[in-house]
Amino acid sequence: MTYHEAITKLAETYAAVDAQRIEADEWYERQVAAATRAAREAAAAVEAAQETLTAASDLVERIDDQAEEVWRTTVRRLGAPAARYGGSPLPAPLQSGEEYNPHQMIDAASDLLDQSWRPGRMPSRRCPGWCC
């Protein structure tokens, strides 16, 4: 191998190394960009989950407050027989495929309580399934 051939081969090798270095740098930049994007998306998902959790916690607190108010009204109106249970009853088990709607249950309990407070016989068809 002549000196000129060796220099040419060395130049080609340096060019190949430079091309690989550029390719590696571009790959690294793509990986960093993808990781940054994934971290941003994960942070957004965590924030959305936190907001959902906060909203659900607020809803549970409001529903519990409403249920407690209905129970206090029950104890106030019915006296000792209701007070002996010590607190509002737990939600009734759902039938298969049925969705629990706490607002509907609280409204039904409030309506039932209002009707039971009025003089006269309470219609049995108004009694929701959880009370019987």
mmCIF file of C-alpha atoms in Angstrom:
data_model
loop_
_atom_site.group_PDB
_atom_site.id
_atom_site.type_symbol
_atom_site.label_atom_id
_atom_site.label_comp_id
_atom_site.label_asym_id
_atom_site.label_seq_id
_atom_site.Cartn_x
_atom_site.Cartn_y
_atom_site.Cartn_z
ATOM 1 C CA MET A 1 0.000 0.000 0.000
ATOM 2 C CA THR A 2 1.363 3.345 -1.011
ATOM 3 C CA TYR A 3 1.341 6.459 1.100
ATOM 4 C CA HIS A 4 -1.277 8.051 -1.152
ATOM 5 C CA GLU A 5 -3.547 4.967 -0.870
ATOM 6 C CA ALA A 6 -3.130 4.954 2.926
ATOM 7 C CA ILE A 7 -4.051 8.673 3.160
ATOM 8 C CA THR A 8 -7.084 8.098 0.907
ATOM 9 C CA LYS A 9 -8.175 5.132 3.034
ATOM 10 C CA LEU A 10 -7.682 7.203 6.213
ATOM 11 C CA ALA A 11 -9.751 10.071 4.780
ATOM 12 C CA GLU A 12 -12.530 7.641 3.826
ATOM 13 C CA THR A 13 -12.458 6.147 7.317
ATOM 14 C CA TYR A 14 -12.651 9.616 8.917
ATOM 15 C CA ALA A 15 -15.572 10.481 6.625
ATOM 16 C CA ALA A 16 -17.367 7.258 7.616
ATOM 17 C CA VAL A 17 -16.733 7.968 11.317
ATOM 18 C CA ASP A 18 -18.047 11.534 10.895
ATOM 19 C CA ALA A 19 -21.167 10.220 9.139
ATOM 20 C CA GLN A 20 -21.739 7.698 11.932
ATOM 21 C CA ARG A 21 -21.176 10.408 14.568
ATOM 22 C CA ILE A 22 -23.742 12.664 12.844
ATOM 23 C CA GLU A 23 -26.175 9.755 12.622
ATOM 24 C CA ALA A 24 -25.620 8.952 16.325
ATOM 25 C CA ASP A 25 -26.142 12.607 17.300
ATOM 26 C CA GLU A 26 -29.387 12.744 15.290
ATOM 27 C CA TRP A 27 -30.559 9.471 16.846
ATOM 28 C CA TYR A 28 -29.769 10.839 20.316
ATOM 29 C CA GLU A 29 -31.700 14.054 19.609
ATOM 30 C CA ARG A 30 -34.696 12.027 18.405
ATOM 31 C CA GLN A 31 -34.544 9.872 21.537
ATOM 32 C CA VAL A 32 -34.359 12.932 23.803
ATOM 33 C CA ALA A 33 -37.278 14.551 21.953
ATOM 34 C CA ALA A 34 -39.342 11.359 22.243
ATOM 35 C CA ALA A 35 -38.536 11.015 25.948
ATOM 36 C CA THR A 36 -39.389 14.670 26.551
ATOM 37 C CA ARG A 37 -42.680 14.274 24.693
ATOM 38 C CA ALA A 38 -43.483 11.086 26.653
ATOM 39 C CA ALA A 39 -42.679 12.837 29.940
ATOM 40 C CA ARG A 40 -44.956 15.760 28.979
ATOM 41 C CA GLU A 41 -47.770 13.363 28.050
ATOM 42 C CA ALA A 42 -47.304 11.422 31.287
ATOM 43 C CA ALA A 43 -47.357 14.641 33.320
ATOM 44 C CA ALA A 44 -50.556 15.690 31.542
ATOM 45 C CA ALA A 45 -52.098 12.275 32.247
ATOM 46 C CA VAL A 46 -51.127 12.523 35.920
ATOM 47 C CA GLU A 47 -52.604 16.019 36.117
ATOM 48 C CA ALA A 48 -55.833 14.844 34.449
ATOM 49 C CA ALA A 49 -56.015 11.878 36.829
ATOM 50 C CA GLN A 50 -55.461 14.203 39.794
ATOM 51 C CA GLU A 51 -58.268 16.487 38.589
ATOM 52 C CA THR A 52 -60.546 13.470 38.139
ATOM 53 C CA LEU A 53 -59.662 12.233 41.625
ATOM 54 C CA THR A 54 -60.341 15.658 43.124
ATOM 55 C CA ALA A 55 -63.693 15.895 41.332
ATOM 56 C CA ALA A 56 -64.638 12.370 42.446
ATOM 57 C CA SER A 57 -63.607 13.115 46.037
ATOM 58 C CA ASP A 58 -65.689 16.298 45.997
ATOM 59 C CA LEU A 59 -68.650 14.350 44.606
ATOM 60 C CA VAL A 60 -68.306 11.669 47.288
ATOM 61 C CA GLU A 61 -68.146 14.351 49.969
ATOM 62 C CA ARG A 62 -71.259 16.107 48.599
ATOM 63 C CA ILE A 63 -73.160 12.812 48.328
ATOM 64 C CA ASP A 64 -72.127 11.837 51.862
ATOM 65 C CA ASP A 65 -73.258 15.249 53.144
ATOM 66 C CA GLN A 66 -76.609 14.890 51.373
ATOM 67 C CA ALA A 67 -77.072 11.345 52.689
ATOM 68 C CA GLU A 68 -76.203 12.504 56.197
ATOM 69 C CA GLU A 69 -78.741 15.330 55.924
ATOM 70 C CA VAL A 70 -81.442 12.877 54.809
ATOM 71 C CA TRP A 71 -80.499 10.628 57.726
ATOM 72 C CA ARG A 72 -80.627 13.520 60.222
ATOM 73 C CA THR A 73 -84.067 14.412 58.869
ATOM 74 C CA THR A 74 -85.114 10.770 59.250
ATOM 75 C CA VAL A 75 -83.947 10.684 62.870
ATOM 76 C CA ARG A 76 -85.566 14.051 63.575
ATOM 77 C CA ARG A 77 -88.904 12.936 62.132
ATOM 78 C CA LEU A 78 -89.004 9.305 63.217
ATOM 79 C CA GLY A 79 -87.188 9.648 66.539
ATOM 80 C CA ALA A 80 -85.727 6.775 68.545
ATOM 81 C CA PRO A 81 -86.556 3.940 66.117
ATOM 82 C CA ALA A 82 -84.379 5.580 63.462
ATOM 83 C CA ALA A 83 -81.719 6.816 65.884
ATOM 84 C CA ARG A 84 -80.948 3.327 67.179
ATOM 85 C CA TYR A 85 -79.285 2.431 63.846
ATOM 86 C CA GLY A 86 -76.533 4.918 64.646
ATOM 87 C CA GLY A 87 -76.030 6.354 61.174
ATOM 88 C CA SER A 88 -77.108 6.329 57.609
ATOM 89 C CA PRO A 89 -77.317 2.868 56.038
ATOM 90 C CA LEU A 90 -74.829 1.731 53.447
ATOM 91 C CA PRO A 91 -75.924 1.673 49.806
ATOM 92 C CA ALA A 92 -77.858 -1.434 48.858
ATOM 93 C CA PRO A 93 -76.129 -4.000 46.632
ATOM 94 C CA LEU A 94 -76.819 -3.436 42.951
ATOM 95 C CA GLN A 95 -78.433 -5.915 40.633
ATOM 96 C CA SER A 96 -76.210 -7.295 37.894
ATOM 97 C CA GLY A 97 -75.706 -4.732 35.121
ATOM 98 C CA GLU A 98 -77.241 -1.916 37.164
ATOM 99 C CA GLU A 99 -75.386 1.371 37.638
ATOM 100 C CA TYR A 100 -75.410 3.110 40.993
ATOM 101 C CA ASN A 101 -76.839 6.616 40.869
ATOM 102 C CA PRO A 102 -76.427 8.234 44.289
ATOM 103 C CA HIS A 103 -78.480 11.294 43.348
ATOM 104 C CA GLN A 104 -81.420 9.111 42.376
ATOM 105 C CA MET A 105 -81.139 7.137 45.613
ATOM 106 C CA ILE A 106 -80.944 10.275 47.778
ATOM 107 C CA ASP A 107 -83.854 11.868 45.916
ATOM 108 C CA ALA A 108 -85.905 8.676 46.338
ATOM 109 C CA ALA A 109 -85.082 8.558 50.058
ATOM 110 C CA SER A 110 -85.981 12.243 50.448
ATOM 111 C CA ASP A 111 -89.268 11.743 48.594
ATOM 112 C CA LEU A 112 -90.056 8.690 50.698
ATOM 113 C CA LEU A 113 -89.262 10.623 53.858
ATOM 114 C CA ASP A 114 -91.451 13.532 52.743
ATOM 115 C CA GLN A 115 -94.329 11.172 51.996
ATOM 116 C CA SER A 116 -93.922 9.337 55.291
ATOM 117 C CA TRP A 117 -94.165 12.636 57.141
ATOM 118 C CA ARG A 118 -97.547 13.444 55.592
ATOM 119 C CA PRO A 119 -100.644 12.044 57.244
ATOM 120 C CA GLY A 120 -102.234 9.092 55.528
ATOM 121 C CA ARG A 121 -101.033 5.821 54.114
ATOM 122 C CA MET A 122 -97.813 5.782 52.120
ATOM 123 C CA PRO A 123 -98.232 4.168 48.695
ATOM 124 C CA SER A 124 -96.165 0.985 48.437
ATOM 125 C CA ARG A 125 -95.233 1.620 44.793
ATOM 126 C CA ARG A 126 -93.203 4.665 45.860
ATOM 127 C CA CYS A 127 -90.993 2.623 48.133
ATOM 128 C CA PRO A 128 -87.613 2.100 46.436
ATOM 129 C CA GLY A 129 -86.154 -1.387 46.452
ATOM 130 C CA TRP A 130 -83.444 -0.655 49.027
ATOM 131 C CA CYS A 131 -85.889 0.143 51.842
ATOM 132 C CA CYS A 132 -88.002 -3.009 51.692
#
